[in-house]
Short mmCIF file of N, CA and C in Angstrom, two decimals:
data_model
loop_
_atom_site.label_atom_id
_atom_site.label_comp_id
_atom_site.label_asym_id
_atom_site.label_seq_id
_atom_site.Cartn_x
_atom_site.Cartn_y
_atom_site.Cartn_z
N UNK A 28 82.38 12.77 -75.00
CA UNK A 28 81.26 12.92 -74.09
C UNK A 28 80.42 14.08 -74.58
N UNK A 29 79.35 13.82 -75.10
CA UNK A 29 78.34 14.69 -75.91
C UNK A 29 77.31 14.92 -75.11
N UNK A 30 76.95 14.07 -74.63
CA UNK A 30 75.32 14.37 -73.73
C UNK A 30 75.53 14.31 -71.90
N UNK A 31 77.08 14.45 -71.98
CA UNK A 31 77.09 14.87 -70.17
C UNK A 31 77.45 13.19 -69.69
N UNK A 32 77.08 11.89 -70.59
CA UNK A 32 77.67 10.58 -70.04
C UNK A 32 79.15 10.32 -70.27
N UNK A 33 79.39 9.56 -69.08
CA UNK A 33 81.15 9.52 -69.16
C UNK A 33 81.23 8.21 -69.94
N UNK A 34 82.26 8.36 -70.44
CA UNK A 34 82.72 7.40 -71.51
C UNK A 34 83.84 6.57 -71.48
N UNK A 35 84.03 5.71 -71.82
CA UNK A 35 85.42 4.96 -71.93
C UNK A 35 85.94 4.50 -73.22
N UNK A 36 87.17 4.56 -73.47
CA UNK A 36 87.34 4.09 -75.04
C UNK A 36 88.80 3.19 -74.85
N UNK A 37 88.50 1.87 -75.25
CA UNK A 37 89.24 1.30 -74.97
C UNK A 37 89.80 0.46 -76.22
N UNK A 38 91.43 0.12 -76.75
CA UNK A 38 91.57 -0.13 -77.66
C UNK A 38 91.43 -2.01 -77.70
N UNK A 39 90.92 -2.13 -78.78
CA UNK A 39 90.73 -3.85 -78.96
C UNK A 39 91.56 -4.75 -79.84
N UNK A 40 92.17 -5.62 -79.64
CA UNK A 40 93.20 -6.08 -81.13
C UNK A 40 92.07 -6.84 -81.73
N UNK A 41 92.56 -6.21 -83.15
CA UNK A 41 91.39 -6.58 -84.48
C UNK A 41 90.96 -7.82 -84.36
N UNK A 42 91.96 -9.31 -83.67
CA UNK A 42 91.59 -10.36 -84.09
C UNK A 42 90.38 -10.67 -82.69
N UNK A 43 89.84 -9.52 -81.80
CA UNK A 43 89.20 -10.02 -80.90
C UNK A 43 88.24 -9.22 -80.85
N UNK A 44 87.88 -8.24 -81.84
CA UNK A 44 86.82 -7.60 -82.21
C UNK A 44 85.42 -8.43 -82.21
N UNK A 45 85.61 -9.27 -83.08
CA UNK A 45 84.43 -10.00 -83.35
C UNK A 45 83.63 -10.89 -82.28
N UNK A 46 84.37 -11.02 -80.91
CA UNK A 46 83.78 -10.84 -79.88
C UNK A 46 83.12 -10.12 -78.86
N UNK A 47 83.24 -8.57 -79.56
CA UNK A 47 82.53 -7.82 -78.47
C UNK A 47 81.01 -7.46 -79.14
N UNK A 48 80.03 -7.45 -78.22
CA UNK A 48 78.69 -7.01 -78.78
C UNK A 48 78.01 -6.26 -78.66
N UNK A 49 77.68 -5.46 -79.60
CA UNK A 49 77.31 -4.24 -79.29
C UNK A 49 75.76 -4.04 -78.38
N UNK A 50 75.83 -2.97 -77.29
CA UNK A 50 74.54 -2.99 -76.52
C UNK A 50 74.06 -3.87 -75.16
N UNK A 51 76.11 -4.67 -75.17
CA UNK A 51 76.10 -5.44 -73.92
C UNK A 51 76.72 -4.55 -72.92
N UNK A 52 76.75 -5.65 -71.91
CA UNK A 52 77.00 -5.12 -70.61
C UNK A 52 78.60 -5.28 -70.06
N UNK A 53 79.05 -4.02 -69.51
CA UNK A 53 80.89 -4.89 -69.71
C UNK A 53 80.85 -4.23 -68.09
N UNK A 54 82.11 -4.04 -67.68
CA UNK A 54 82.74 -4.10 -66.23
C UNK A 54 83.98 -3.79 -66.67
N UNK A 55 84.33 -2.45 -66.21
CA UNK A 55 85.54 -2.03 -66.67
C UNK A 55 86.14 -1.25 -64.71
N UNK A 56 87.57 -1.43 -64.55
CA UNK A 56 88.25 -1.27 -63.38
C UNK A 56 88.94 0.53 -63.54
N UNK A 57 88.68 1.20 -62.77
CA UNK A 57 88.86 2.66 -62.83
C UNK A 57 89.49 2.64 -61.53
N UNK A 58 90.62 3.07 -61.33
CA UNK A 58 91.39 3.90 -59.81
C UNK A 58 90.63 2.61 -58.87
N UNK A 59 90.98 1.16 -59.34
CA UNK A 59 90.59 0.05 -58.30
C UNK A 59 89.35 -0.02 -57.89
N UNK A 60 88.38 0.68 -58.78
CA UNK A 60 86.84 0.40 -58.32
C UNK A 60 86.52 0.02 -59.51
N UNK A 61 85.11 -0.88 -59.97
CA UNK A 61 84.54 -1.77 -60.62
C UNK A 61 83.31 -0.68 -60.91
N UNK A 62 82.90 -0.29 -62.17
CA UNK A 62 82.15 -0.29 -62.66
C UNK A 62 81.28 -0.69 -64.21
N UNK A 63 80.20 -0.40 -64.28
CA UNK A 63 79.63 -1.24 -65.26
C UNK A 63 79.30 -0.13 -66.65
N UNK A 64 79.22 -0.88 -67.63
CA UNK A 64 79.48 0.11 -68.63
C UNK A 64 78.65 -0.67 -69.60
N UNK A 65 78.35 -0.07 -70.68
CA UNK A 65 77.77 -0.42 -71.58
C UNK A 65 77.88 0.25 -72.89
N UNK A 66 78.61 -1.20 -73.97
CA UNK A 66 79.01 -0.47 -75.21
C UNK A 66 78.23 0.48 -76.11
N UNK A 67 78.85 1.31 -76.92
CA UNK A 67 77.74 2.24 -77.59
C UNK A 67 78.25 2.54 -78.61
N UNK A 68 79.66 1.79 -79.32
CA UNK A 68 79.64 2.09 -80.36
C UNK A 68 81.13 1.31 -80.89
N UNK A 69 81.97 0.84 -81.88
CA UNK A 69 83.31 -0.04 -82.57
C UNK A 69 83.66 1.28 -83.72
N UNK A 70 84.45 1.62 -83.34
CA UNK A 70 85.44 2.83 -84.45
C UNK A 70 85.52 2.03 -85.31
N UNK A 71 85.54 2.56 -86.79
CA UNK A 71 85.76 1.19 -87.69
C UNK A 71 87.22 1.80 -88.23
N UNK A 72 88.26 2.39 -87.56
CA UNK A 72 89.30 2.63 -87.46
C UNK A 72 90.01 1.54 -86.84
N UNK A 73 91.29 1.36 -88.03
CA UNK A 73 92.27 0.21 -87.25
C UNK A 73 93.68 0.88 -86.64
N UNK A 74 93.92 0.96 -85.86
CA UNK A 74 95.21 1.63 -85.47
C UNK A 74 96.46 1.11 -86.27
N UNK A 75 97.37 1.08 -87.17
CA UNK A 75 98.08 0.23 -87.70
C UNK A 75 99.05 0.10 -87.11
N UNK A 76 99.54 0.84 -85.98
CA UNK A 76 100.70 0.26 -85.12
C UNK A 76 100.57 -0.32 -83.98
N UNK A 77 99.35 -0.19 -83.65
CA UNK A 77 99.23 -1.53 -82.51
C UNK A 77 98.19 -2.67 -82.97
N UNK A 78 97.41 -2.05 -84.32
CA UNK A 78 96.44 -3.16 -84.57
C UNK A 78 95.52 -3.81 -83.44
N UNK A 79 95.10 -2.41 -83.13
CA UNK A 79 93.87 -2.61 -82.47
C UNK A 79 92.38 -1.53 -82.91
N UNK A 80 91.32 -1.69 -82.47
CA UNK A 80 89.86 -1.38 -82.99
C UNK A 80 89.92 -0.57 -81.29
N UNK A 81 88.93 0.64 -81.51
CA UNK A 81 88.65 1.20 -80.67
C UNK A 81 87.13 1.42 -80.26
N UNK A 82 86.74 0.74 -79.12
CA UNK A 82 85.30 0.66 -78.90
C UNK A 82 85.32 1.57 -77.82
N UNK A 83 83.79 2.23 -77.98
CA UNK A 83 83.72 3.03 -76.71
C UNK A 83 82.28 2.56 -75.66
N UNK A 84 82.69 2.47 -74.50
CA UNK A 84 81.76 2.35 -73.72
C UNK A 84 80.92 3.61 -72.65
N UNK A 85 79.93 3.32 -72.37
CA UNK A 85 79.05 4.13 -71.48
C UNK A 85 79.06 3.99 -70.16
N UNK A 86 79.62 5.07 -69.15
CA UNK A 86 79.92 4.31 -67.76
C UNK A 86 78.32 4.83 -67.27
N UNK A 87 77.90 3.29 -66.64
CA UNK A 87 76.78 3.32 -66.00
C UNK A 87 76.56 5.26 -64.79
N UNK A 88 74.98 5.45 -64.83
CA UNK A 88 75.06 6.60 -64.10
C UNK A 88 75.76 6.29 -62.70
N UNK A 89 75.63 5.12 -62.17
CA UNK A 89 76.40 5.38 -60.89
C UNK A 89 77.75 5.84 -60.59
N UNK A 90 78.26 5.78 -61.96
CA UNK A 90 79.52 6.35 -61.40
C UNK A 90 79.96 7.93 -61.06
N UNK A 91 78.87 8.50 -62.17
CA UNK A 91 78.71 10.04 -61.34
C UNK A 91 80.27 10.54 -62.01
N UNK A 92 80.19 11.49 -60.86
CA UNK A 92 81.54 12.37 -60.64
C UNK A 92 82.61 12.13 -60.13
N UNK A 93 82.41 10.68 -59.57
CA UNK A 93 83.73 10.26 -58.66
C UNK A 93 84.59 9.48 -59.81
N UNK A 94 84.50 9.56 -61.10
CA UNK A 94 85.92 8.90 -62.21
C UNK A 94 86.39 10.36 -62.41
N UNK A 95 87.82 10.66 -62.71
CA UNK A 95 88.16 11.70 -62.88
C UNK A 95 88.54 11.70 -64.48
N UNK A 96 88.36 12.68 -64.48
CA UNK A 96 88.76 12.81 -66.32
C UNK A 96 90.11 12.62 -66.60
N UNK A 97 90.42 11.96 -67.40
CA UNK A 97 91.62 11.41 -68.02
C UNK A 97 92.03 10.15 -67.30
N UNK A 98 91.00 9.80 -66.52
CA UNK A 98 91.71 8.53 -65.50
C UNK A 98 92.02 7.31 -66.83
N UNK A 99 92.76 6.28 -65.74
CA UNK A 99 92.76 5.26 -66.95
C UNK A 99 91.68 3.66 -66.39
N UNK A 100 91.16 3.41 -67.50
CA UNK A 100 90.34 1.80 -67.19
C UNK A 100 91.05 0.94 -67.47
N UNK A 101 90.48 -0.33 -67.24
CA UNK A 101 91.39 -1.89 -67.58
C UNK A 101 89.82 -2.41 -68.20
#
């Protein structure tokens, strides 16, 4: 988090990478509330023990201050 927006980084398995697009719109679940996010960037890092890609998303401004840091998304 560089410019004060909260972020999400969520890991992807490599073979389902090629479905996510960059600059879309996603919906990610935080402490049972729904918010909207929007990707901003695909690590071109592969994890080799879980073999997954790590994309990070942008949590829309509404979510503010009410996600707590270190929470976890789905």
């Amino acid at each position: 988090m560089e410019d004060g927006k909260l972020e999400v980084r969520i890991g992807i398995p490599v073979d389902k990478i090629s479905t996510i697009r960059r600059k879309s719109q996603y919906s990610v679940l935080i402490n049972n509330k729904q918010y909207g996010a929007k990707l901003s960037a695909i690590l071109p890092e592969v994890d080799a023990a879980t073999r997954t890609q790590t994309i990070i998303l942008n949590l829309e401004s509404s979510a503010g201050f009410r996600v707590p840091q270190g929470a976890i998304a789905r």
